[in-house]
mmCIF file of C-alpha atoms and ligand atoms in Angstrom:
data_model
loop_
_atom_site.group_PDB
_atom_site.id
_atom_site.type_symbol
_atom_site.label_atom_id
_atom_site.label_comp_id
_atom_site.label_asym_id
_atom_site.label_seq_id
_atom_site.Cartn_x
_atom_site.Cartn_y
_atom_site.Cartn_z
ATOM 1 C CA MET K 247 79.930 118.300 106.451
ATOM 2 C CA SER K 248 81.427 115.678 108.722
ATOM 3 C CA ILE K 249 85.128 115.081 108.707
ATOM 4 C CA LEU K 250 84.613 111.659 107.251
ATOM 5 C CA GLU K 251 82.526 113.054 104.385
ATOM 6 C CA GLU K 252 85.346 115.574 103.875
ATOM 7 C CA ILE K 253 87.983 112.848 103.704
ATOM 8 C CA LEU K 254 85.985 110.827 101.339
ATOM 9 C CA GLN K 255 85.205 113.711 99.018
ATOM 10 C CA LYS K 256 88.870 114.688 98.985
ATOM 11 C CA LYS K 257 89.971 111.103 98.213
ATOM 12 C CA ALA K 258 87.311 111.002 95.334
ATOM 13 C CA SER K 259 88.776 114.023 93.784
ATOM 14 C CA GLY K 260 92.312 112.805 94.124
ATOM 15 C CA LYS K 261 93.303 115.375 96.903
ATOM 16 C CA LYS K 262 95.752 114.350 99.546
ATOM 17 C CA GLN K 263 95.593 115.523 103.124
ATOM 18 C CA LEU K 264 97.911 116.452 105.915
ATOM 19 C CA ALA K 265 97.379 115.822 109.606
ATOM 20 C CA VAL K 266 99.872 117.167 112.160
ATOM 21 C CA LEU K 267 100.043 115.287 115.486
ATOM 22 C CA ILE K 268 100.278 116.844 118.900
ATOM 23 C CA ASP K 269 101.229 114.548 121.713
ATOM 24 C CA PRO K 270 99.749 116.455 124.763
ATOM 25 C CA ASP K 271 102.683 115.249 126.892
ATOM 26 C CA LYS K 272 105.155 116.936 124.600
ATOM 27 C CA TYR K 273 103.131 120.103 123.965
ATOM 28 C CA THR K 274 104.980 122.215 126.389
ATOM 29 C CA ASP K 275 104.396 125.930 126.580
ATOM 30 C CA GLU K 276 107.587 126.518 124.648
ATOM 31 C CA VAL K 277 106.539 124.203 121.772
ATOM 32 C CA ALA K 278 102.907 125.403 121.852
ATOM 33 C CA GLU K 279 103.262 128.856 120.525
ATOM 34 C CA ARG K 280 105.507 127.902 117.720
ATOM 35 C CA PHE K 281 103.298 125.016 116.795
ATOM 36 C CA ALA K 282 100.141 127.102 116.839
ATOM 37 C CA SER K 283 101.595 129.848 114.679
ATOM 38 C CA SER K 284 102.928 127.223 112.164
ATOM 39 C CA VAL K 285 99.416 125.722 112.023
ATOM 40 C CA ALA K 286 97.952 129.075 111.356
ATOM 41 C CA GLN K 287 100.408 129.461 108.367
ATOM 42 C CA ALA K 288 100.499 125.985 107.035
ATOM 43 C CA LYS K 289 96.776 125.265 107.422
ATOM 44 C CA PRO K 290 97.093 121.531 107.619
ATOM 45 C CA ASP K 291 93.811 119.683 107.086
ATOM 46 C CA TYR K 292 93.641 118.275 110.531
ATOM 47 C CA ILE K 293 95.364 118.332 113.887
ATOM 48 C CA PHE K 294 95.519 114.896 115.529
ATOM 49 C CA VAL K 295 95.804 114.827 119.317
ATOM 50 C CA GLY K 296 96.935 111.854 121.211
ATOM 51 C CA GLY K 297 99.889 109.817 122.553
ATOM 52 C CA SER K 298 100.849 106.675 124.387
ATOM 53 C CA LEU K 299 100.723 107.978 127.877
ATOM 54 C CA THR K 300 98.349 110.331 129.749
ATOM 55 C CA ALA K 301 100.540 112.564 131.849
ATOM 56 C CA SER K 302 99.172 115.930 130.523
ATOM 57 C CA SER K 303 95.696 117.124 129.733
ATOM 58 C CA THR K 304 94.309 116.481 126.335
ATOM 59 C CA ASP K 305 91.576 119.088 126.967
ATOM 60 C CA ASP K 306 94.190 121.784 127.672
ATOM 61 C CA ALA K 307 96.172 121.022 124.557
ATOM 62 C CA ILE K 308 92.989 121.156 122.332
ATOM 63 C CA LYS K 309 91.726 124.237 124.072
ATOM 64 C CA HIS K 310 95.095 126.081 123.380
ATOM 65 C CA ILE K 311 95.156 125.029 119.652
ATOM 66 C CA LYS K 312 91.530 126.003 119.207
ATOM 67 C CA GLU K 313 92.135 129.427 120.594
ATOM 68 C CA LYS K 314 94.834 130.041 118.006
ATOM 69 C CA THR K 315 93.687 128.363 114.847
ATOM 70 C CA ASP K 316 90.521 127.117 113.174
ATOM 71 C CA THR K 317 92.002 123.817 111.978
ATOM 72 C CA LYS K 318 89.833 120.725 112.756
ATOM 73 C CA VAL K 319 91.041 118.684 115.758
ATOM 74 C CA VAL K 320 90.699 114.918 115.623
ATOM 75 C CA LEU K 321 91.284 112.852 118.728
ATOM 76 C CA PHE K 322 93.755 110.059 118.132
ATOM 77 C CA PRO K 323 93.588 108.333 121.490
ATOM 78 C CA GLY K 324 96.244 106.014 122.898
ATOM 79 C CA ASN K 325 93.657 104.755 125.484
ATOM 80 C CA SER K 326 90.280 105.516 127.028
ATOM 81 C CA THR K 327 91.687 107.925 129.559
ATOM 82 C CA GLN K 328 92.427 110.495 126.753
ATOM 83 C CA LEU K 329 88.761 111.040 125.956
ATOM 84 C CA THR K 330 87.501 114.502 125.506
ATOM 85 C CA ASP K 331 84.467 116.161 123.908
ATOM 86 C CA LYS K 332 86.462 119.215 122.919
ATOM 87 C CA ALA K 333 87.739 117.616 119.666
ATOM 88 C CA ASP K 334 85.726 117.728 116.356
ATOM 89 C CA ALA K 335 86.009 113.967 115.848
ATOM 90 C CA ILE K 336 87.521 110.831 117.286
ATOM 91 C CA LEU K 337 89.371 108.165 115.499
ATOM 92 C CA MET K 338 87.767 105.013 117.026
ATOM 93 C CA LEU K 339 90.810 102.926 116.569
ATOM 94 C CA SER K 340 90.817 99.112 116.624
ATOM 95 C CA LEU K 341 94.235 97.675 116.692
ATOM 96 C CA ILE K 342 93.545 95.021 113.933
ATOM 97 C CA SER K 343 97.096 94.057 113.338
ATOM 98 C CA GLY K 344 97.278 92.886 117.047
ATOM 99 C CA ARG K 345 95.768 90.165 119.082
ATOM 100 C CA ASN K 346 95.154 92.014 122.198
ATOM 101 C CA ALA K 347 91.509 92.113 122.998
ATOM 102 C CA ASP K 348 91.912 95.214 125.128
ATOM 103 C CA PHE K 349 92.950 97.279 122.008
ATOM 104 C CA LEU K 350 90.624 95.506 119.638
ATOM 105 C CA ILE K 351 87.358 96.078 121.829
ATOM 106 C CA GLY K 352 88.069 96.542 125.494
ATOM 107 C CA GLN K 353 89.068 100.149 125.676
ATOM 108 C CA HIS K 354 86.146 100.935 123.326
ATOM 109 C CA VAL K 355 83.619 99.444 125.666
ATOM 110 C CA VAL K 356 84.893 101.687 128.427
ATOM 111 C CA ALA K 357 84.883 104.668 126.215
ATOM 112 C CA ALA K 358 81.495 104.121 124.528
ATOM 113 C CA PRO K 359 79.081 105.600 127.079
ATOM 114 C CA PHE K 360 81.079 108.844 127.156
ATOM 115 C CA ILE K 361 81.418 109.035 123.316
ATOM 116 C CA ARG K 362 77.757 108.487 122.724
ATOM 117 C CA LYS K 363 76.761 111.108 125.306
ATOM 118 C CA SER K 364 79.260 113.662 123.910
ATOM 119 C CA GLY K 365 77.741 113.356 120.407
ATOM 120 C CA ILE K 366 81.329 113.662 118.915
ATOM 121 C CA GLU K 367 81.766 112.348 115.403
ATOM 122 C CA THR K 368 83.370 108.877 115.359
ATOM 123 C CA ILE K 369 85.437 107.518 112.551
ATOM 124 C CA SER K 370 85.945 103.763 112.874
ATOM 125 C CA THR K 371 89.513 103.135 111.888
ATOM 126 C CA GLY K 372 91.324 99.805 111.426
ATOM 127 C CA TYR K 373 94.738 100.554 112.961
ATOM 128 C CA MET K 374 97.611 98.469 111.779
ATOM 129 C CA LEU K 375 101.004 98.640 113.265
ATOM 130 C CA ILE K 376 103.856 97.908 111.003
ATOM 131 C CA GLU K 377 107.266 96.773 112.014
ATOM 132 C CA SER K 378 109.648 99.685 111.721
ATOM 133 C CA GLY K 379 113.106 98.764 112.848
ATOM 134 C CA THR K 380 112.876 99.261 116.638
ATOM 135 C CA THR K 381 110.342 98.581 119.376
ATOM 136 C CA THR K 382 107.912 101.518 119.303
ATOM 137 C CA SER K 383 105.874 102.850 122.156
ATOM 138 C CA VAL K 384 102.674 101.674 120.545
ATOM 139 C CA GLU K 385 104.200 98.045 120.241
ATOM 140 C CA TYR K 386 105.179 98.093 123.858
ATOM 141 C CA ILE K 387 102.235 99.643 125.396
ATOM 142 C CA SER K 388 99.701 97.719 123.357
ATOM 143 C CA ASN K 389 101.518 94.492 123.886
ATOM 144 C CA THR K 390 100.882 93.431 120.289
ATOM 145 C CA ARG K 391 103.321 92.380 117.562
ATOM 146 C CA PRO K 392 103.573 94.635 114.449
ATOM 147 C CA ILE K 393 103.120 93.129 110.991
ATOM 148 C CA PRO K 394 106.562 92.340 109.534
ATOM 149 C CA ARG K 395 107.656 94.946 106.946
ATOM 150 C CA GLU K 396 108.004 92.588 104.090
ATOM 151 C CA LYS K 397 104.671 90.779 104.578
ATOM 152 C CA ASN K 398 102.545 92.685 102.241
ATOM 153 C CA ASP K 399 100.115 89.834 101.875
ATOM 154 C CA ILE K 400 99.389 89.862 105.640
ATOM 155 C CA ALA K 401 98.989 93.614 105.424
ATOM 156 C CA VAL K 402 96.536 93.375 102.585
ATOM 157 C CA ALA K 403 94.596 90.620 104.167
ATOM 158 C CA THR K 404 94.281 92.545 107.449
ATOM 159 C CA ALA K 405 93.255 95.807 105.687
ATOM 160 C CA ILE K 406 90.598 93.866 103.749
ATOM 161 C CA ALA K 407 89.323 92.224 106.887
ATOM 162 C CA GLY K 408 89.175 95.784 108.447
ATOM 163 C CA GLU K 409 87.151 96.987 105.538
ATOM 164 C CA LEU K 410 84.829 94.104 105.664
ATOM 165 C CA LEU K 411 84.236 94.607 109.317
ATOM 166 C CA GLY K 412 82.891 98.038 108.639
ATOM 167 C CA ASN K 413 85.821 100.312 109.336
ATOM 168 C CA LYS K 414 85.644 103.676 107.561
ATOM 169 C CA ALA K 415 89.474 104.098 107.202
ATOM 170 C CA ILE K 416 92.805 102.125 107.543
ATOM 171 C CA TYR K 417 95.703 103.556 109.478
ATOM 172 C CA LEU K 418 99.131 102.192 108.543
ATOM 173 C CA GLU K 419 101.230 103.079 111.583
ATOM 174 C CA GLY K 420 105.034 102.778 111.810
ATOM 175 C CA GLY K 421 104.882 104.015 115.406
ATOM 176 C CA SER K 422 105.656 107.518 116.540
ATOM 177 C CA GLY K 423 109.338 108.298 115.886
ATOM 178 C CA ALA K 424 109.749 105.173 113.836
ATOM 179 C CA LYS K 425 113.199 104.367 112.563
ATOM 180 C CA ASN K 426 111.736 103.582 109.196
ATOM 181 C CA PRO K 427 108.411 104.622 107.828
ATOM 182 C CA VAL K 428 105.852 102.108 106.460
ATOM 183 C CA PRO K 429 107.339 100.737 103.246
ATOM 184 C CA ALA K 430 106.059 102.193 99.995
ATOM 185 C CA GLN K 431 105.417 98.775 98.590
ATOM 186 C CA MET K 432 103.091 97.904 101.515
ATOM 187 C CA ILE K 433 101.224 101.228 101.237
ATOM 188 C CA LYS K 434 100.700 100.462 97.450
ATOM 189 C CA ALA K 435 99.543 96.869 98.004
ATOM 190 C CA VAL K 436 97.032 97.934 100.658
ATOM 191 C CA SER K 437 95.649 100.997 98.892
ATOM 192 C CA LYS K 438 95.170 98.876 95.660
ATOM 193 C CA ASN K 439 93.138 96.253 97.476
ATOM 194 C CA ILE K 440 90.793 98.379 99.590
ATOM 195 C CA THR K 441 88.473 101.200 98.759
ATOM 196 C CA LEU K 442 88.772 103.005 102.163
ATOM 197 C CA PRO K 443 90.977 106.064 102.719
ATOM 198 C CA VAL K 444 94.427 105.128 103.802
ATOM 199 C CA ILE K 445 96.112 107.092 106.616
ATOM 200 C CA VAL K 446 99.895 106.696 106.902
ATOM 201 C CA GLY K 447 102.075 107.883 109.787
ATOM 202 C CA GLY K 448 105.194 106.998 111.798
ATOM 203 C CA GLY K 449 108.663 108.067 110.933
ATOM 204 C CA LEU K 450 107.884 110.524 108.153
ATOM 205 C CA ARG K 451 110.403 113.246 108.596
ATOM 206 C CA SER K 452 111.314 114.636 105.202
ATOM 207 C CA GLU K 453 109.694 116.044 102.105
ATOM 208 C CA ASP K 454 110.910 112.842 100.274
ATOM 209 C CA ASP K 455 109.217 110.621 102.888
ATOM 210 C CA ILE K 456 105.903 112.412 102.404
ATOM 211 C CA LYS K 457 106.019 112.260 98.592
ATOM 212 C CA THR K 458 106.948 108.667 98.738
ATOM 213 C CA ALA K 459 103.998 107.808 100.911
ATOM 214 C CA LEU K 460 101.527 109.935 98.731
ATOM 215 C CA GLU K 461 102.906 108.383 95.529
ATOM 216 C CA ALA K 462 102.378 104.924 96.998
ATOM 217 C CA GLY K 463 98.689 105.636 97.694
ATOM 218 C CA ALA K 464 98.411 107.343 101.173
ATOM 219 C CA ASP K 465 95.404 109.642 101.169
ATOM 220 C CA ILE K 466 96.349 111.269 104.558
ATOM 221 C CA VAL K 467 99.846 111.610 105.900
ATOM 222 C CA VAL K 468 100.428 112.140 109.602
ATOM 223 C CA ILE K 469 103.435 113.939 110.963
ATOM 224 C CA GLY K 470 104.377 114.304 114.613
ATOM 225 C CA THR K 471 107.849 113.762 116.025
ATOM 226 C CA THR K 472 109.863 115.807 113.533
ATOM 227 C CA LEU K 473 107.591 118.847 114.179
ATOM 228 C CA GLU K 474 108.225 118.753 117.885
ATOM 229 C CA SER K 475 111.595 120.379 117.551
ATOM 230 C CA ASP K 476 110.821 122.115 114.249
ATOM 231 C CA PRO K 477 107.179 122.926 113.897
ATOM 232 C CA GLU K 478 107.933 125.355 111.070
ATOM 233 C CA LYS K 479 108.634 122.457 108.730
ATOM 234 C CA MET K 480 104.924 121.840 108.452
ATOM 235 C CA ILE K 481 104.639 124.912 106.231
ATOM 236 C CA LYS K 482 106.640 123.214 103.447
ATOM 237 C CA PHE K 483 105.025 119.807 104.170
ATOM 238 C CA ALA K 484 101.594 121.376 103.769
ATOM 239 C CA GLU K 485 102.673 122.832 100.374
ATOM 240 C CA ILE K 486 103.894 119.457 99.170
ATOM 241 C CA VAL K 487 100.598 117.717 100.060
ATOM 242 C CA ARG K 488 98.500 120.509 98.611
ATOM 243 C CA ASN K 489 100.339 120.612 95.298
ATOM 244 C CA PHE K 490 100.776 116.839 94.938
HETATM 245 C C1 1GP B 793 102.249 108.364 115.246
HETATM 246 O O1 1GP B 793 101.687 108.224 112.990
HETATM 247 C C2 1GP B 793 101.996 109.161 114.061
HETATM 248 O O2 1GP B 793 101.202 107.727 115.733
HETATM 249 C C3 1GP B 793 103.062 110.043 113.669
HETATM 250 O O3 1GP B 793 104.346 109.458 113.787
HETATM 251 O O4 1GP B 793 105.611 110.919 115.424
HETATM 252 O O5 1GP B 793 106.871 109.501 113.837
HETATM 253 O O6 1GP B 793 105.656 111.412 112.965
HETATM 254 P P1 1GP B 793 105.673 110.340 113.965
#
């Protein structure tokens, strides 16, 4: 079964999913062992791998995690230099909240021949950056403006456009390390108005943050920053998502 089929099947049966995020630049030897052993215990649904910069090797991080666990790895690339055929799938992100052609289609053109040749599963994803209290790396690097937090109507219209354009999922992103996660009201409004799976990430740090996002309609929650210092937290997070 493809990863997209698995996501759709879980959504149809009302099951929520957890993705834990590795930024290869922060996946130091010290963090790596604890992270891998937490993954082995927590058994999150997916490991997303990606970041805003490309200092470290995405291949090495994936190779390490695959040696230690059998959790599916999904590439969540910040740009076309982070491509690898070592992942199980790639989120083909189009930054539909922005108006920067490079992140709507430009990077994709550069990446397309490699992706086609690799045969890796691609999941077309409408990526929406939501204002979260400070300037995030994704806002700065992508040179796009996030959707204002209180503009549910704009978020809904953007998500519907993303669905009509043929995306297979919508990612509501507060930005890594966001001060505030995506507002529950916005998750609710978006998930009520589209049929696609809704992925929510950015600034989710606590059990309450996760419950709030799931209650509002998130199908998959993505947790990164808070696990960098405390990877063991994912064990409890996974339990919450599984029992939701
Ligand atoms: C970032 O949505 C992810 O792209 C995860 O965000 O690092 O804040 O958990 P955090």
